[in-house]
């Protein structure tokens, strides 16, 4: 649920249904400004759920399989009034603007010393501007592997998870230049070699935001 929420920037609930007893167990993650736990509590009070609870950013629930559609409609109606406030809060806070040349293991180690990461101590988020994509490859599972190249020709290995059919993956697979990317540095160790790769979370083309002349 957390990864889907990050991808779609909306509250997400993932429900697994037991085919034997017809019950679904769900876990949800929300966006800032949208109180998912309160909405789940309201659904339980209205009898839509067998059990449920949580807090503003996360919740869990139990629901009969034949009431999942009803639950979706209830939550959509309940949270619709909070959407505008959530969109106003929804933004990406970049910890540092870097070049591919500076995306090194030494930089990763410096920030990794701040771990453990979590809601109160988010993992550092980096941005790169005006980079080109080289050697893009679609992998099994819809992942995209490539190299991000800066204006000076320096590059860093990069990967974007489960995105080949999404705008992020399509932009990477096109191999175009002039892109802005955000993501996180991750260790890339193999056979005693200590390296780093850039785990891409989002890709944008600044040229698309410019009004026509």
Coordinates of C-alpha atoms in Angstrom, one line a residue:
X1 CA 0.0 0.0 0.0
X2 CA 2.8 2.4 0.8
X3 CA 4.5 2.0 -2.6
X4 CA 1.2 2.5 -4.4
X5 CA 0.4 5.6 -2.4
X6 CA 3.8 7.0 -3.3
X7 CA 3.2 6.3 -7.0
X8 CA -0.3 7.6 -7.2
X9 CA -0.2 10.3 -4.5
X10 CA -3.6 9.2 -3.2
X11 CA -4.8 7.1 -0.2
X12 CA -4.5 3.4 -1.0
X13 CA -6.0 0.3 0.6
X14 CA -4.8 -3.1 -0.4
X15 CA -7.2 -6.0 0.5
X16 CA -6.5 -9.7 0.4
X17 CA -9.6 -11.9 0.4
X18 CA -9.8 -15.4 1.9
X19 CA -11.7 -17.5 -0.6
X20 CA -12.7 -19.9 2.2
X21 CA -14.4 -17.6 4.7
X22 CA -15.1 -14.7 2.3
X23 CA -13.3 -12.1 4.5
X24 CA -10.9 -9.5 3.3
X25 CA -8.0 -8.2 5.4
X26 CA -6.8 -4.8 4.3
X27 CA -4.0 -2.3 5.0
X28 CA -4.0 1.3 4.0
X29 CA -1.7 4.3 3.7
X30 CA -2.8 7.9 3.2
X31 CA -1.6 11.3 2.0
X32 CA -1.0 14.2 4.3
X33 CA -4.2 16.1 4.8
X34 CA -6.5 13.1 4.4
X35 CA -7.3 11.3 7.7
X36 CA -7.7 7.6 6.6
X37 CA -7.9 6.3 10.1
X38 CA -10.9 8.5 10.9
X39 CA -12.6 7.4 7.7
X40 CA -12.0 3.8 8.4
X41 CA -13.4 4.3 11.9
X42 CA -16.5 5.9 10.4
X43 CA -17.0 3.0 8.1
X44 CA -16.9 0.6 11.0
X45 CA -19.4 2.7 12.9
X46 CA -21.7 2.6 9.9
X47 CA -21.5 -1.2 9.8
X48 CA -19.6 -1.4 6.5
X49 CA -16.6 -3.1 8.2
X50 CA -16.3 -6.0 10.6
X51 CA -13.3 -4.3 12.2
X52 CA -11.1 -1.4 11.5
X53 CA -9.0 1.4 12.9
X54 CA -5.8 3.3 12.6
X55 CA -4.5 6.9 12.5
X56 CA -4.3 9.7 10.0
X57 CA -1.7 8.1 7.8
X58 CA -2.3 4.4 8.1
X59 CA -5.1 2.0 8.9
X60 CA -6.1 -1.7 8.9
X61 CA -9.5 -3.3 8.3
X62 CA -11.6 -6.5 8.0
X63 CA -14.5 -6.5 5.5
X64 CA -16.8 -9.0 3.9
X65 CA -15.8 -9.6 0.3
X66 CA -19.3 -8.7 -1.0
X67 CA -19.0 -5.3 0.7
X68 CA -15.7 -4.1 -0.7
X69 CA -17.4 -2.1 -3.4
X70 CA -19.6 -0.4 -0.8
X71 CA -16.5 0.3 1.3
X72 CA -14.8 2.0 -1.7
X73 CA -17.8 4.2 -2.4
X74 CA -18.1 5.1 1.3
X75 CA -14.4 6.1 1.6
X76 CA -14.5 8.0 -1.7
X77 CA -17.4 10.1 -0.4
X78 CA -15.9 10.5 3.0
X79 CA -12.5 11.6 1.9
X80 CA -13.6 13.7 -1.1
X81 CA -14.0 16.8 1.1
X82 CA -10.3 16.5 2.2
X83 CA -8.9 16.2 -1.2
X84 CA -8.3 19.9 -1.9
X85 CA -6.4 20.3 1.4
X86 CA -4.3 17.2 0.6
X87 CA -3.4 18.5 -2.8
X88 CA -2.3 21.8 -1.3
X89 CA 0.0 19.9 1.1
X90 CA 1.2 17.4 -1.5
X91 CA 4.7 18.3 -2.6
X92 CA 8.1 16.9 -2.9
X93 CA 10.7 18.1 -0.4
X94 CA 14.2 17.7 -1.9
X95 CA 17.1 17.3 0.5
X96 CA 19.8 18.0 -2.1
X97 CA 20.2 18.8 -5.8
X98 CA 23.1 16.7 -7.1
X99 CA 24.8 15.8 -10.4
X100 CA 25.4 12.2 -11.6
X101 CA 29.1 12.8 -10.9
X102 CA 28.5 13.5 -7.2
X103 CA 26.2 10.4 -6.8
X104 CA 29.0 8.4 -5.2
X105 CA 29.3 5.8 -2.5
X106 CA 31.0 8.4 -0.3
X107 CA 27.9 10.6 -0.5
X108 CA 25.6 7.6 0.2
X109 CA 27.7 6.7 3.3
X110 CA 27.4 10.3 4.6
X111 CA 23.6 10.3 4.5
X112 CA 23.3 6.6 5.5
X113 CA 24.9 7.6 8.8
X114 CA 21.6 9.4 9.6
X115 CA 19.7 6.0 9.6
X116 CA 17.5 4.5 10.8
X117 CA 14.9 6.2 8.5
X118 CA 11.2 6.3 9.1
X119 CA 8.2 8.7 9.2
X120 CA 10.0 11.0 11.8
X121 CA 13.3 10.7 9.9
X122 CA 12.6 10.3 6.2
X123 CA 15.3 8.9 3.9
X124 CA 17.1 11.7 2.0
X125 CA 15.5 12.5 -1.4
X126 CA 17.7 13.8 -4.2
X127 CA 17.0 15.5 -7.5
X128 CA 19.0 15.8 -10.7
X129 CA 18.3 18.2 -13.4
X130 CA 19.0 18.2 -17.2
X131 CA 20.1 14.6 -17.3
X132 CA 20.1 12.3 -20.3
X133 CA 19.0 8.6 -20.2
X134 CA 21.4 6.1 -21.7
X135 CA 21.2 2.3 -22.1
X136 CA 17.5 2.0 -20.9
X137 CA 16.4 -1.6 -20.5
X138 CA 13.0 -2.9 -19.5
X139 CA 13.4 -5.8 -17.1
X140 CA 11.1 -8.5 -15.9
X141 CA 8.4 -7.2 -13.5
X142 CA 8.2 -3.9 -15.4
X143 CA 11.3 -2.4 -13.9
X144 CA 13.5 -0.1 -15.9
X145 CA 17.3 0.0 -15.6
X146 CA 19.4 2.8 -17.2
X147 CA 22.2 5.2 -16.7
X148 CA 21.7 8.9 -15.9
X149 CA 24.2 11.1 -17.6
X150 CA 25.1 14.7 -16.7
X151 CA 26.3 17.5 -18.9
X152 CA 29.9 16.6 -18.1
X153 CA 29.4 13.1 -19.4
X154 CA 29.6 11.5 -15.9
X155 CA 26.9 8.9 -15.2
X156 CA 25.4 6.8 -12.5
X157 CA 23.6 3.5 -12.6
X158 CA 19.8 3.9 -12.0
X159 CA 16.7 1.8 -11.6
X160 CA 13.0 2.6 -11.4
X161 CA 10.7 -0.1 -10.0
X162 CA 7.5 -1.4 -11.7
X163 CA 7.0 1.6 -13.9
X164 CA 7.5 0.4 -17.5
X165 CA 3.8 1.1 -18.4
X166 CA 3.7 4.4 -16.5
X167 CA 4.8 7.9 -17.6
X168 CA 8.0 7.5 -15.6
X169 CA 9.0 4.3 -17.3
X170 CA 8.0 5.5 -20.8
X171 CA 10.2 8.7 -20.3
X172 CA 13.1 6.6 -19.3
X173 CA 12.7 4.0 -22.1
X174 CA 12.5 6.8 -24.7
X175 CA 16.2 7.6 -23.9
X176 CA 15.6 11.3 -24.1
X177 CA 17.6 14.1 -22.5
X178 CA 16.9 17.2 -20.5
X179 CA 15.0 15.4 -17.8
X180 CA 14.6 16.1 -14.1
X181 CA 14.6 13.1 -11.9
X182 CA 14.0 12.5 -8.1
X183 CA 15.1 9.5 -6.2
X184 CA 17.2 8.0 -3.5
X185 CA 20.8 6.7 -3.4
X186 CA 21.1 3.0 -2.6
X187 CA 24.0 0.7 -1.9
X188 CA 25.0 -1.4 -4.9
X189 CA 27.5 -4.0 -3.6
X190 CA 28.6 -7.0 -5.5
X191 CA 31.6 -9.4 -5.2
X192 CA 33.4 -7.1 -2.7
X193 CA 32.8 -4.0 -4.8
X194 CA 31.0 -1.2 -2.9
X195 CA 29.0 0.9 -5.4
X196 CA 25.8 3.0 -5.5
X197 CA 22.8 3.3 -7.7
X198 CA 20.1 5.9 -8.0
X199 CA 16.6 4.6 -7.2
X200 CA 14.3 6.7 -9.3
X201 CA 10.9 7.8 -7.9
X202 CA 9.8 10.4 -10.4
X203 CA 10.7 11.8 -13.8
X204 CA 9.6 15.1 -15.4
X205 CA 10.4 17.0 -18.5
X206 CA 10.6 20.7 -17.6
X207 CA 10.0 21.6 -21.2
X208 CA 6.5 20.2 -21.0
X209 CA 5.7 22.8 -18.3
X210 CA 6.7 25.8 -20.5
X211 CA 3.8 27.6 -22.2
X212 CA 4.0 27.7 -26.0
X213 CA 5.7 30.7 -27.6

